[in-house]
PDB file as gemmi writes it, atoms N, CA and C in Angstrom:
CRYST1    1.000    1.000    1.000  90.00  90.00  90.00 P 1                      
ATOM      1  N   UNK A   1       0.802  -1.173   0.000  1.00  0.00           N  
ATOM      2  CA  UNK A   1       0.000   0.000   0.000  1.00  0.00           C  
ATOM      3  C   UNK A   1       0.862   1.260   0.000  1.00  0.00           C  
ATOM      4  N   UNK A   2       1.869   1.239   0.804  1.00  0.00           N  
ATOM      5  CA  UNK A   2       2.783   2.384   0.839  1.00  0.00           C  
ATOM      6  C   UNK A   2       3.497   2.492  -0.501  1.00  0.00           C  
ATOM      7  N   UNK A   3       3.826   1.341  -1.053  1.00  0.00           N  
ATOM      8  CA  UNK A   3       4.501   1.336  -2.336  1.00  0.00           C  
ATOM      9  C   UNK A   3       3.587   1.904  -3.434  1.00  0.00           C  
ATOM     10  N   UNK A   4       2.312   1.597  -3.377  1.00  0.00           N  
ATOM     11  CA  UNK A   4       1.349   2.105  -4.344  1.00  0.00           C  
ATOM     12  C   UNK A   4       1.186   3.615  -4.218  1.00  0.00           C  
ATOM     13  N   UNK A   5       1.154   4.108  -2.965  1.00  0.00           N  
ATOM     14  CA  UNK A   5       1.025   5.554  -2.748  1.00  0.00           C  
ATOM     15  C   UNK A   5       2.269   6.271  -3.220  1.00  0.00           C  
ATOM     16  N   UNK A   6       3.434   5.646  -2.982  1.00  0.00           N  
ATOM     17  CA  UNK A   6       4.693   6.254  -3.432  1.00  0.00           C  
ATOM     18  C   UNK A   6       4.749   6.279  -4.952  1.00  0.00           C  
ATOM     19  N   UNK A   7       4.305   5.202  -5.575  1.00  0.00           N  
ATOM     20  CA  UNK A   7       4.298   5.144  -7.036  1.00  0.00           C  
ATOM     21  C   UNK A   7       3.323   6.166  -7.602  1.00  0.00           C  
ATOM     22  N   UNK A   8       2.151   6.289  -6.957  1.00  0.00           N  
ATOM     23  CA  UNK A   8       1.170   7.265  -7.427  1.00  0.00           C  
ATOM     24  C   UNK A   8       1.705   8.678  -7.255  1.00  0.00           C  
ATOM     25  N   UNK A   9       2.365   8.933  -6.108  1.00  0.00           N  
ATOM     26  CA  UNK A   9       2.964  10.265  -5.884  1.00  0.00           C  
ATOM     27  C   UNK A   9       4.076  10.534  -6.887  1.00  0.00           C  
ATOM     28  N   UNK A  10       4.905   9.511  -7.139  1.00  0.00           N  
ATOM     29  CA  UNK A  10       5.982   9.656  -8.124  1.00  0.00           C  
ATOM     30  C   UNK A  10       5.425   9.903  -9.518  1.00  0.00           C  
ATOM     31  N   UNK A  11       4.325   9.219  -9.846  1.00  0.00           N  
ATOM     32  CA  UNK A  11       3.699   9.410 -11.154  1.00  0.00           C  
ATOM     33  C   UNK A  11       3.128  10.817 -11.273  1.00  0.00           C  
ATOM     34  N   UNK A  12       2.540  11.314 -10.197  1.00  0.00           N  
ATOM     35  CA  UNK A  12       1.967  12.666 -10.221  1.00  0.00           C  
ATOM     36  C   UNK A  12       3.078  13.703 -10.378  1.00  0.00           C  
ATOM     37  N   UNK A  13       4.161  13.507  -9.637  1.00  0.00           N  
ATOM     38  CA  UNK A  13       5.290  14.445  -9.745  1.00  0.00           C  
ATOM     39  C   UNK A  13       5.898  14.368 -11.146  1.00  0.00           C  
ATOM     40  N   UNK A  14       6.048  13.134 -11.644  1.00  0.00           N  
ATOM     41  CA  UNK A  14       6.591  12.966 -13.000  1.00  0.00           C  
ATOM     42  C   UNK A  14       5.707  13.612 -14.051  1.00  0.00           C  
ATOM     43  N   UNK A  15       4.410  13.460 -13.891  1.00  0.00           N  
ATOM     44  CA  UNK A  15       3.468  14.068 -14.836  1.00  0.00           C  
ATOM     45  C   UNK A  15       3.558  15.590 -14.768  1.00  0.00           C  
ATOM     46  N   UNK A  16       3.656  16.121 -13.540  1.00  0.00           N  
ATOM     47  CA  UNK A  16       3.776  17.574 -13.391  1.00  0.00           C  
ATOM     48  C   UNK A  16       5.075  18.071 -14.005  1.00  0.00           C  
ATOM     49  N   UNK A  17       6.190  17.362 -13.752  1.00  0.00           N  
ATOM     50  CA  UNK A  17       7.468  17.761 -14.333  1.00  0.00           C  
ATOM     51  C   UNK A  17       7.429  17.666 -15.860  1.00  0.00           C  
ATOM     52  N   UNK A  18       6.801  16.600 -16.383  1.00  0.00           N  
ATOM     53  CA  UNK A  18       6.693  16.448 -17.833  1.00  0.00           C  
ATOM     54  C   UNK A  18       5.885  17.599 -18.434  1.00  0.00           C  
ATOM     55  N   UNK A  19       4.792  17.948 -17.787  1.00  0.00           N  
ATOM     56  CA  UNK A  19       3.971  19.047 -18.272  1.00  0.00           C  
ATOM     57  C   UNK A  19       4.713  20.374 -18.192  1.00  0.00           C  
ATOM     58  N   UNK A  20       5.440  20.585 -17.099  1.00  0.00           N  
ATOM     59  CA  UNK A  20       6.212  21.816 -16.946  1.00  0.00           C  
ATOM     60  C   UNK A  20       7.279  21.900 -18.026  1.00  0.00           C  
ATOM     61  N   UNK A  21       8.017  20.841 -18.236  1.00  0.00           N  
ATOM     62  CA  UNK A  21       9.067  20.820 -19.238  1.00  0.00           C  
ATOM     63  C   UNK A  21       8.467  20.937 -20.639  1.00  0.00           C  
ATOM     64  N   UNK A  22       7.317  20.339 -20.845  1.00  0.00           N  
ATOM     65  CA  UNK A  22       6.662  20.387 -22.149  1.00  0.00           C  
ATOM     66  C   UNK A  22       6.265  21.823 -22.491  1.00  0.00           C  
ATOM     67  N   UNK A  23       5.759  22.558 -21.497  1.00  0.00           N  
ATOM     68  CA  UNK A  23       5.412  23.959 -21.733  1.00  0.00           C  
ATOM     69  C   UNK A  23       6.635  24.773 -22.093  1.00  0.00           C  
ATOM     70  N   UNK A  24       7.737  24.543 -21.377  1.00  0.00           N  
ATOM     71  CA  UNK A  24       8.976  25.259 -21.703  1.00  0.00           C  
ATOM     72  C   UNK A  24       9.474  24.895 -23.101  1.00  0.00           C  
ATOM     73  N   UNK A  25       9.383  23.611 -23.433  1.00  0.00           N  
ATOM     74  CA  UNK A  25       9.819  23.164 -24.752  1.00  0.00           C  
ATOM     75  C   UNK A  25       8.991  23.833 -25.846  1.00  0.00           C  
ATOM     76  N   UNK A  26       7.668  23.858 -25.675  1.00  0.00           N  
ATOM     77  CA  UNK A  26       6.812  24.502 -26.665  1.00  0.00           C  
ATOM     78  C   UNK A  26       7.107  25.995 -26.766  1.00  0.00           C  
ATOM     79  N   UNK A  27       7.337  26.636 -25.629  1.00  0.00           N  
ATOM     80  CA  UNK A  27       7.656  28.058 -25.630  1.00  0.00           C  
ATOM     81  C   UNK A  27       8.971  28.311 -26.364  1.00  0.00           C  
ATOM     82  N   UNK A  28       9.979  27.480 -26.099  1.00  0.00           N  
ATOM     83  CA  UNK A  28      11.266  27.636 -26.772  1.00  0.00           C  
ATOM     84  C   UNK A  28      11.135  27.421 -28.274  1.00  0.00           C  
ATOM     85  N   UNK A  29      10.375  26.413 -28.685  1.00  0.00           N  
ATOM     86  CA  UNK A  29      10.207  26.145 -30.114  1.00  0.00           C  
ATOM     87  C   UNK A  29       9.479  27.309 -30.793  1.00  0.00           C  
ATOM     88  N   UNK A  30       8.475  27.842 -30.122  1.00  0.00           N  
ATOM     89  CA  UNK A  30       7.740  28.965 -30.688  1.00  0.00           C  
ATOM     90  C   UNK A  30       8.640  30.185 -30.832  1.00  0.00           C  
ATOM     91  N   UNK A  31       9.436  30.454 -29.812  1.00  0.00           N  
ATOM     92  CA  UNK A  31      10.359  31.589 -29.867  1.00  0.00           C  
ATOM     93  C   UNK A  31      11.410  31.388 -30.964  1.00  0.00           C  
ATOM     94  N   UNK A  32      11.918  30.171 -31.093  1.00  0.00           N  
ATOM     95  CA  UNK A  32      12.912  29.881 -32.123  1.00  0.00           C  
ATOM     96  C   UNK A  32      12.312  30.053 -33.514  1.00  0.00           C  
ATOM     97  N   UNK A  33      11.067  29.604 -33.695  1.00  0.00           N  
ATOM     98  CA  UNK A  33      10.412  29.748 -34.987  1.00  0.00           C  
ATOM     99  C   UNK A  33      10.193  31.226 -35.326  1.00  0.00           C  
ATOM    100  N   UNK A  34       9.745  32.004 -34.347  1.00  0.00           N  
ATOM    101  CA  UNK A  34       9.579  33.444 -34.581  1.00  0.00           C  
ATOM    102  C   UNK A  34      10.910  34.097 -34.920  1.00  0.00           C  
ATOM    103  N   UNK A  35      11.968  33.681 -34.238  1.00  0.00           N  
ATOM    104  CA  UNK A  35      13.295  34.216 -34.505  1.00  0.00           C  
ATOM    105  C   UNK A  35      13.737  33.888 -35.931  1.00  0.00           C  
ATOM    106  N   UNK A  36      13.511  32.654 -36.359  1.00  0.00           N  
ATOM    107  CA  UNK A  36      13.902  32.267 -37.715  1.00  0.00           C  
ATOM    108  C   UNK A  36      13.098  33.022 -38.765  1.00  0.00           C  
ATOM    109  N   UNK A  37      11.811  33.248 -38.511  1.00  0.00           N  
ATOM    110  CA  UNK A  37      11.000  34.019 -39.451  1.00  0.00           C  
ATOM    111  C   UNK A  37      11.480  35.465 -39.528  1.00  0.00           C  
ATOM    112  N   UNK A  38      11.863  36.043 -38.390  1.00  0.00           N  
ATOM    113  CA  UNK A  38      12.382  37.414 -38.398  1.00  0.00           C  
ATOM    114  C   UNK A  38      13.687  37.493 -39.188  1.00  0.00           C  
ATOM    115  N   UNK A  39      14.546  36.498 -39.013  1.00  0.00           N  
ATOM    116  CA  UNK A  39      15.804  36.473 -39.763  1.00  0.00           C  
ATOM    117  C   UNK A  39      15.516  36.414 -41.261  1.00  0.00           C  
ATOM    118  N   UNK A  40      14.537  35.595 -41.665  1.00  0.00           N  
ATOM    119  CA  UNK A  40      14.168  35.522 -43.078  1.00  0.00           C  
ATOM    120  C   UNK A  40      13.598  36.851 -43.575  1.00  0.00           C  
ATOM    121  N   UNK A  41      12.801  37.521 -42.750  1.00  0.00           N  
ATOM    122  CA  UNK A  41      12.274  38.835 -43.136  1.00  0.00           C  
ATOM    123  C   UNK A  41      13.402  39.844 -43.309  1.00  0.00           C  
ATOM    124  N   UNK A  42      14.385  39.815 -42.404  1.00  0.00           N  
ATOM    125  CA  UNK A  42      15.521  40.735 -42.505  1.00  0.00           C  
ATOM    126  C   UNK A  42      16.333  40.464 -43.769  1.00  0.00           C  
ATOM    127  N   UNK A  43      16.547  39.193 -44.075  1.00  0.00           N  
ATOM    128  CA  UNK A  43      17.291  38.855 -45.291  1.00  0.00           C  
ATOM    129  C   UNK A  43      16.531  39.291 -46.537  1.00  0.00           C  
ATOM    130  N   UNK A  44      15.228  39.129 -46.525  1.00  0.00           N  
ATOM    131  CA  UNK A  44      14.403  39.564 -47.645  1.00  0.00           C  
ATOM    132  C   UNK A  44      14.483  41.081 -47.810  1.00  0.00           C  
ATOM    133  N   UNK A  45      14.388  41.790 -46.702  1.00  0.00           N  
ATOM    134  CA  UNK A  45      14.487  43.253 -46.755  1.00  0.00           C  
ATOM    135  C   UNK A  45      15.872  43.678 -47.247  1.00  0.00           C  
ATOM    136  N   UNK A  46      16.913  42.975 -46.829  1.00  0.00           N  
ATOM    137  CA  UNK A  46      18.264  43.304 -47.260  1.00  0.00           C  
ATOM    138  C   UNK A  46      18.426  43.091 -48.768  1.00  0.00           C  
ATOM    139  N   UNK A  47      17.894  42.002 -49.285  1.00  0.00           N  
ATOM    140  CA  UNK A  47      17.997  41.765 -50.729  1.00  0.00           C  
ATOM    141  C   UNK A  47      17.195  42.809 -51.507  1.00  0.00           C  
ATOM    142  N   UNK A  48      16.064  43.236 -50.960  1.00  0.00           N  
ATOM    143  CA  UNK A  48      15.301  44.294 -51.626  1.00  0.00           C  
ATOM    144  C   UNK A  48      16.081  45.604 -51.636  1.00  0.00           C  
ATOM    145  N   UNK A  49      16.812  45.898 -50.559  1.00  0.00           N  
ATOM    146  CA  UNK A  49      17.644  47.104 -50.531  1.00  0.00           C  
ATOM    147  C   UNK A  49      18.762  47.018 -51.558  1.00  0.00           C  
ATOM    148  N   UNK A  50      19.354  45.834 -51.697  1.00  0.00           N  
ATOM    149  CA  UNK A  50      20.407  45.659 -52.716  1.00  0.00           C  
ATOM    150  C   UNK A  50      19.845  45.893 -54.109  1.00  0.00           C  
ATOM    151  N   UNK A  51      18.669  45.339 -54.363  1.00  0.00           N  
ATOM    152  CA  UNK A  51      18.055  45.532 -55.681  1.00  0.00           C  
ATOM    153  C   UNK A  51      17.745  47.002 -55.924  1.00  0.00           C  
ATOM    154  N   UNK A  52      17.279  47.676 -54.885  1.00  0.00           N  
ATOM    155  CA  UNK A  52      16.986  49.108 -55.021  1.00  0.00           C  
ATOM    156  C   UNK A  52      18.264  49.900 -55.296  1.00  0.00           C  
ATOM    157  N   UNK A  53      19.357  49.522 -54.642  1.00  0.00           N  
ATOM    158  CA  UNK A  53      20.639  50.190 -54.896  1.00  0.00           C  
ATOM    159  C   UNK A  53      21.071  49.996 -56.344  1.00  0.00           C  
ATOM    160  N   UNK A  54      20.901  48.796 -56.862  1.00  0.00           N  
ATOM    161  CA  UNK A  54      21.289  48.533 -58.254  1.00  0.00           C  
ATOM    162  C   UNK A  54      20.413  49.344 -59.209  1.00  0.00           C  
ATOM    163  N   UNK A  55      19.120  49.420 -58.911  1.00  0.00           N  
ATOM    164  CA  UNK A  55      18.228  50.240 -59.747  1.00  0.00           C  
ATOM    165  C   UNK A  55      18.652  51.704 -59.715  1.00  0.00           C  
ATOM    166  N   UNK A  56      19.024  52.203 -58.536  1.00  0.00           N  
ATOM    167  CA  UNK A  56      19.467  53.595 -58.427  1.00  0.00           C  
ATOM    168  C   UNK A  56      20.737  53.833 -59.227  1.00  0.00           C  
ATOM    169  N   UNK A  57      21.682  52.898 -59.154  1.00  0.00           N  
ATOM    170  CA  UNK A  57      22.938  53.054 -59.894  1.00  0.00           C  
ATOM    171  C   UNK A  57      22.672  53.062 -61.393  1.00  0.00           C  
ATOM    172  N   UNK A  58      21.808  52.155 -61.848  1.00  0.00           N  
ATOM    173  CA  UNK A  58      21.498  52.095 -63.275  1.00  0.00           C  
ATOM    174  C   UNK A  58      20.776  53.361 -63.723  1.00  0.00           C  
ATOM    175  N   UNK A  59      19.860  53.860 -62.900  1.00  0.00           N  
ATOM    176  CA  UNK A  59      19.148  55.082 -63.287  1.00  0.00           C  
ATOM    177  C   UNK A  59      20.085  56.281 -63.318  1.00  0.00           C  
ATOM    178  N   UNK A  60      21.087  56.311 -62.435  1.00  0.00           N  
ATOM    179  CA  UNK A  60      22.073  57.390 -62.496  1.00  0.00           C  
ATOM    180  C   UNK A  60      22.839  57.346 -63.802  1.00  0.00           C  
ATOM    181  N   UNK A  61      23.211  56.154 -64.237  1.00  0.00           N  
ATOM    182  CA  UNK A  61      23.929  56.011 -65.499  1.00  0.00           C  
ATOM    183  C   UNK A  61      23.064  56.488 -66.660  1.00  0.00           C  
ATOM    184  N   UNK A  62      21.790  56.131 -66.637  1.00  0.00           N  
ATOM    185  CA  UNK A  62      20.891  56.583 -67.703  1.00  0.00           C  
ATOM    186  C   UNK A  62      20.770  58.103 -67.720  1.00  0.00           C  
ATOM    187  N   UNK A  63      20.650  58.715 -66.549  1.00  0.00           N  
ATOM    188  CA  UNK A  63      20.530  60.175 -66.492  1.00  0.00           C  
ATOM    189  C   UNK A  63      21.802  60.849 -66.996  1.00  0.00           C  
ATOM    190  N   UNK A  64      22.961  60.287 -66.633  1.00  0.00           N  
ATOM    191  CA  UNK A  64      24.218  60.863 -67.124  1.00  0.00           C  
ATOM    192  C   UNK A  64      24.312  60.741 -68.637  1.00  0.00           C  
ATOM    193  N   UNK A  65      23.906  59.592 -69.171  1.00  0.00           N  
ATOM    194  CA  UNK A  65      23.978  59.400 -70.614  1.00  0.00           C  
ATOM    195  C   UNK A  65      23.034  60.350 -71.341  1.00  0.00           C  
ATOM    196  N   UNK A  66      21.900  60.656 -70.753  1.00  0.00           N  
ATOM    197  CA  UNK A  66      20.995  61.637 -71.366  1.00  0.00           C  
ATOM    198  C   UNK A  66      21.657  63.007 -71.431  1.00  0.00           C  
ATOM    199  N   UNK A  67      22.330  63.387 -70.354  1.00  0.00           N  
ATOM    200  CA  UNK A  67      23.022  64.679 -70.341  1.00  0.00           C  
ATOM    201  C   UNK A  67      24.172  64.682 -71.352  1.00  0.00           C  
ATOM    202  N   UNK A  68      24.929  63.588 -71.415  1.00  0.00           N  
ATOM    203  CA  UNK A  68      26.036  63.506 -72.375  1.00  0.00           C  
ATOM    204  C   UNK A  68      25.522  63.546 -73.808  1.00  0.00           C  
ATOM    205  N   UNK A  69      24.382  62.924 -74.060  1.00  0.00           N  
ATOM    206  CA  UNK A  69      23.825  62.905 -75.406  1.00  0.00           C  
ATOM    207  C   UNK A  69      23.471  64.318 -75.862  1.00  0.00           C  
ATOM    208  N   UNK A  70      22.887  65.094 -74.983  1.00  0.00           N  
ATOM    209  CA  UNK A  70      22.521  66.471 -75.348  1.00  0.00           C  
ATOM    210  C   UNK A  70      23.765  67.280 -75.672  1.00  0.00           C  
ATOM    211  N   UNK A  71      24.792  67.168 -74.835  1.00  0.00           N  
ATOM    212  CA  UNK A  71      26.035  67.913 -75.071  1.00  0.00           C  
ATOM    213  C   UNK A  71      26.715  67.433 -76.348  1.00  0.00           C  
ATOM    214  N   UNK A  72      26.700  66.130 -76.589  1.00  0.00           N  
ATOM    215  CA  UNK A  72      27.345  65.592 -77.799  1.00  0.00           C  
ATOM    216  C   UNK A  72      26.639  66.075 -79.060  1.00  0.00           C  
ATOM    217  N   UNK A  73      25.327  66.123 -79.038  1.00  0.00           N  
ATOM    218  CA  UNK A  73      24.590  66.604 -80.212  1.00  0.00           C  
ATOM    219  C   UNK A  73      24.892  68.080 -80.459  1.00  0.00           C  
ATOM    220  N   UNK A  74      24.956  68.871 -79.410  1.00  0.00           N  
ATOM    221  CA  UNK A  74      25.298  70.288 -79.585  1.00  0.00           C  
ATOM    222  C   UNK A  74      26.717  70.453 -80.130  1.00  0.00           C  
ATOM    223  N   UNK A  75      27.644  69.637 -79.660  1.00  0.00           N  
ATOM    224  CA  UNK A  75      29.023  69.716 -80.140  1.00  0.00           C  
ATOM    225  C   UNK A  75      29.099  69.294 -81.615  1.00  0.00           C  
ATOM    226  N   UNK A  76      28.398  68.228 -81.978  1.00  0.00           N  
ATOM    227  CA  UNK A  76      28.388  67.810 -83.384  1.00  0.00           C  
ATOM    228  C   UNK A  76      27.755  68.878 -84.271  1.00  0.00           C  
ATOM    229  N   UNK A  77      26.726  69.521 -83.779  1.00  0.00           N  
ATOM    230  CA  UNK A  77      26.099  70.595 -84.538  1.00  0.00           C  
ATOM    231  C   UNK A  77      27.085  71.735 -84.780  1.00  0.00           C  
ATOM    232  N   UNK A  78      27.824  72.095 -83.753  1.00  0.00           N  
ATOM    233  CA  UNK A  78      28.810  73.167 -83.904  1.00  0.00           C  
ATOM    234  C   UNK A  78      29.920  72.755 -84.869  1.00  0.00           C  
ATOM    235  N   UNK A  79      30.379  71.517 -84.783  1.00  0.00           N  
ATOM    236  CA  UNK A  79      31.441  71.051 -85.681  1.00  0.00           C  
ATOM    237  C   UNK A  79      30.973  71.034 -87.133  1.00  0.00           C  
ATOM    238  N   UNK A  80      29.768  70.513 -87.359  1.00  0.00           N  
ATOM    239  CA  UNK A  80      29.255  70.482 -88.728  1.00  0.00           C  
ATOM    240  C   UNK A  80      29.031  71.900 -89.262  1.00  0.00           C  
ATOM    241  N   UNK A  81      28.578  72.792 -88.394  1.00  0.00           N  
ATOM    242  CA  UNK A  81      28.415  74.180 -88.814  1.00  0.00           C  
ATOM    243  C   UNK A  81      29.745  74.809 -89.190  1.00  0.00           C  
ATOM    244  N   UNK A  82      30.786  74.534 -88.446  1.00  0.00           N  
ATOM    245  CA  UNK A  82      32.100  75.087 -88.770  1.00  0.00           C  
ATOM    246  C   UNK A  82      32.691  74.425 -90.015  1.00  0.00           C  
ATOM    247  N   UNK A  83      32.413  73.135 -90.225  1.00  0.00           N  
ATOM    248  CA  UNK A  83      32.894  72.464 -91.438  1.00  0.00           C  
ATOM    249  C   UNK A  83      32.251  73.066 -92.682  1.00  0.00           C  
ATOM    250  N   UNK A  84      30.953  73.338 -92.611  1.00  0.00           N  
ATOM    251  CA  UNK A  84      30.249  73.786 -93.812  1.00  0.00           C  
ATOM    252  C   UNK A  84      30.299  75.305 -93.998  1.00  0.00           C  
ATOM    253  N   UNK A  85      30.128  76.061 -92.942  1.00  0.00           N  
ATOM    254  CA  UNK A  85      30.031  77.512 -93.085  1.00  0.00           C  
ATOM    255  C   UNK A  85      31.217  78.257 -92.477  1.00  0.00           C  
ATOM    256  N   UNK A  86      32.030  77.600 -91.717  1.00  0.00           N  
ATOM    257  CA  UNK A  86      33.116  78.276 -91.015  1.00  0.00           C  
ATOM    258  C   UNK A  86      34.370  78.382 -91.862  1.00  0.00           C  
ATOM    259  N   UNK A  87      34.360  79.290 -92.809  1.00  0.00           N  
ATOM    260  CA  UNK A  87      35.507  79.495 -93.692  1.00  0.00           C  
ATOM    261  C   UNK A  87      36.430  80.544 -93.097  1.00  0.00           C  
ATOM    262  N   UNK A  88      37.708  80.262 -93.249  1.00  0.00           N  
ATOM    263  CA  UNK A  88      38.681  81.274 -92.843  1.00  0.00           C  
ATOM    264  C   UNK A  88      38.875  82.251 -94.000  1.00  0.00           C  
ATOM    265  N   UNK A  89      39.422  83.400 -93.697  1.00  0.00           N  
ATOM    266  CA  UNK A  89      39.609  84.439 -94.714  1.00  0.00           C  
ATOM    267  C   UNK A  89      40.609  83.969 -95.779  1.00  0.00           C  
ATOM    268  N   UNK A  90      40.428  84.440 -96.977  1.00  0.00           N  
ATOM    269  CA  UNK A  90      41.411  84.099 -98.015  1.00  0.00           C  
ATOM    270  C   UNK A  90      42.777  84.657 -97.631  1.00  0.00           C  
ATOM    271  N   UNK A  91      43.794  83.888 -97.935  1.00  0.00           N  
ATOM    272  CA  UNK A  91      45.149  84.307 -97.618  1.00  0.00           C  
ATOM    273  C   UNK A  91      45.621  83.779 -96.272  1.00  0.00           C  
ATOM    274  N   UNK A  92      44.850  82.909 -95.644  1.00  0.00           N  
ATOM    275  CA  UNK A  92      45.241  82.297 -94.367  1.00  0.00           C  
ATOM    276  C   UNK A  92      46.366  81.312 -94.657  1.00  0.00           C  
ATOM    277  N   UNK A  93      47.421  81.316 -93.833  1.00  0.00           N  
ATOM    278  CA  UNK A  93      48.527  80.387 -94.084  1.00  0.00           C  
ATOM    279  C   UNK A  93      48.054  78.930 -94.072  1.00  0.00           C  
ATOM    280  N   UNK A  94      48.700  78.089 -94.889  1.00  0.00           N  
ATOM    281  CA  UNK A  94      48.273  76.686 -94.969  1.00  0.00           C  
ATOM    282  C   UNK A  94      48.422  75.947 -93.640  1.00  0.00           C  
ATOM    283  N   UNK A  95      49.419  76.277 -92.841  1.00  0.00           N  
ATOM    284  CA  UNK A  95      49.600  75.582 -91.564  1.00  0.00           C  
ATOM    285  C   UNK A  95      48.437  75.869 -90.619  1.00  0.00           C  
ATOM    286  N   UNK A  96      47.898  77.092 -90.685  1.00  0.00           N  
ATOM    287  CA  UNK A  96      46.754  77.432 -89.847  1.00  0.00           C  
ATOM    288  C   UNK A  96      45.492  76.702 -90.318  1.00  0.00           C  
ATOM    289  N   UNK A  97      45.331  76.565 -91.644  1.00  0.00           N  
ATOM    290  CA  UNK A  97      44.197  75.802 -92.177  1.00  0.00           C  
ATOM    291  C   UNK A  97      44.276  74.333 -91.748  1.00  0.00           C  
ATOM    292  N   UNK A  98      45.512  73.799 -91.778  1.00  0.00           N  
ATOM    293  CA  UNK A  98      45.676  72.405 -91.374  1.00  0.00           C  
ATOM    294  C   UNK A  98      45.329  72.214 -89.892  1.00  0.00           C  
ATOM    295  N   UNK A  99      45.813  73.115 -89.051  1.00  0.00           N  
ATOM    296  CA  UNK A  99      45.489  73.017 -87.616  1.00  0.00           C  
ATOM    297  C   UNK A  99      43.991  73.206 -87.372  1.00  0.00           C  
ATOM    298  N   UNK A 100      43.387  74.107 -88.120  1.00  0.00           N  
ATOM    299  CA  UNK A 100      41.954  74.355 -87.993  1.00  0.00           C  
ATOM    300  C   UNK A 100      41.156  73.095 -88.340  1.00  0.00           C  
ATOM    301  N   UNK A 101      41.495  72.492 -89.482  1.00  0.00           N  
ATOM    302  CA  UNK A 101      40.784  71.278 -89.898  1.00  0.00           C  
ATOM    303  C   UNK A 101      41.085  70.101 -88.963  1.00  0.00           C  
ATOM    304  N   UNK A 102      42.329  70.028 -88.464  1.00  0.00           N  
ATOM    305  CA  UNK A 102      42.677  68.942 -87.548  1.00  0.00           C  
ATOM    306  C   UNK A 102      41.923  69.077 -86.226  1.00  0.00           C  
ATOM    307  N   UNK A 103      41.810  70.289 -85.703  1.00  0.00           N  
ATOM    308  CA  UNK A 103      41.084  70.484 -84.448  1.00  0.00           C  
ATOM    309  C   UNK A 103      39.582  70.226 -84.630  1.00  0.00           C  
ATOM    310  N   UNK A 104      39.031  70.637 -85.778  1.00  0.00           N  
ATOM    311  CA  UNK A 104      37.627  70.354 -86.056  1.00  0.00           C  
ATOM    312  C   UNK A 104      37.391  68.847 -86.200  1.00  0.00           C  
ATOM    313  N   UNK A 105      38.302  68.184 -86.873  1.00  0.00           N  
ATOM    314  CA  UNK A 105      38.167  66.729 -87.036  1.00  0.00           C  
ATOM    315  C   UNK A 105      38.266  66.019 -85.707  1.00  0.00           C  
ATOM    316  N   UNK A 106      39.194  66.454 -84.847  1.00  0.00           N  
ATOM    317  CA  UNK A 106      39.330  65.832 -83.530  1.00  0.00           C  
ATOM    318  C   UNK A 106      38.076  66.060 -82.679  1.00  0.00           C  
ATOM    319  N   UNK A 107      37.521  67.274 -82.753  1.00  0.00           N  
ATOM    320  CA  UNK A 107      36.296  67.565 -82.003  1.00  0.00           C  
ATOM    321  C   UNK A 107      35.124  66.734 -82.538  1.00  0.00           C  
ATOM    322  N   UNK A 108      35.085  66.543 -83.850  1.00  0.00           N  
ATOM    323  CA  UNK A 108      34.005  65.753 -84.448  1.00  0.00           C  
ATOM    324  C   UNK A 108      34.137  64.286 -84.053  1.00  0.00           C  
ATOM    325  N   UNK A 109      35.367  63.761 -84.032  1.00  0.00           N  
ATOM    326  CA  UNK A 109      35.578  62.370 -83.679  1.00  0.00           C  
ATOM    327  C   UNK A 109      35.369  62.113 -82.197  1.00  0.00           C  
ATOM    328  N   UNK A 110      35.540  63.139 -81.384  1.00  0.00           N  
ATOM    329  CA  UNK A 110      35.343  62.974 -79.935  1.00  0.00           C  
ATOM    330  C   UNK A 110      33.891  62.674 -79.667  1.00  0.00           C  
TER     331      UNK A 110                                                      
END                                                                             
């Protein structure tokens, strides 16, 4: 009889300890799962920031190229205008004509 009461008491204590440990285990697993989900959210946000940075860099390049295109067209217009209408006065030394045409050609090729 004493042995039965001791076994019943031991079973009750064991059941209580199992339940207590089970609650802690479930709490730890839940916290770990939330932690892992937060880490995944942070990684997702980080990759989105990287993609946004790449988009910004590419858009900067496009904006610079638009500005360069406008300047290049104006420069080509000036070069073509000087080639067709920009005549030097008669009697200009040949070396000056050569330098003039060479500088215009270099500006056009640039």
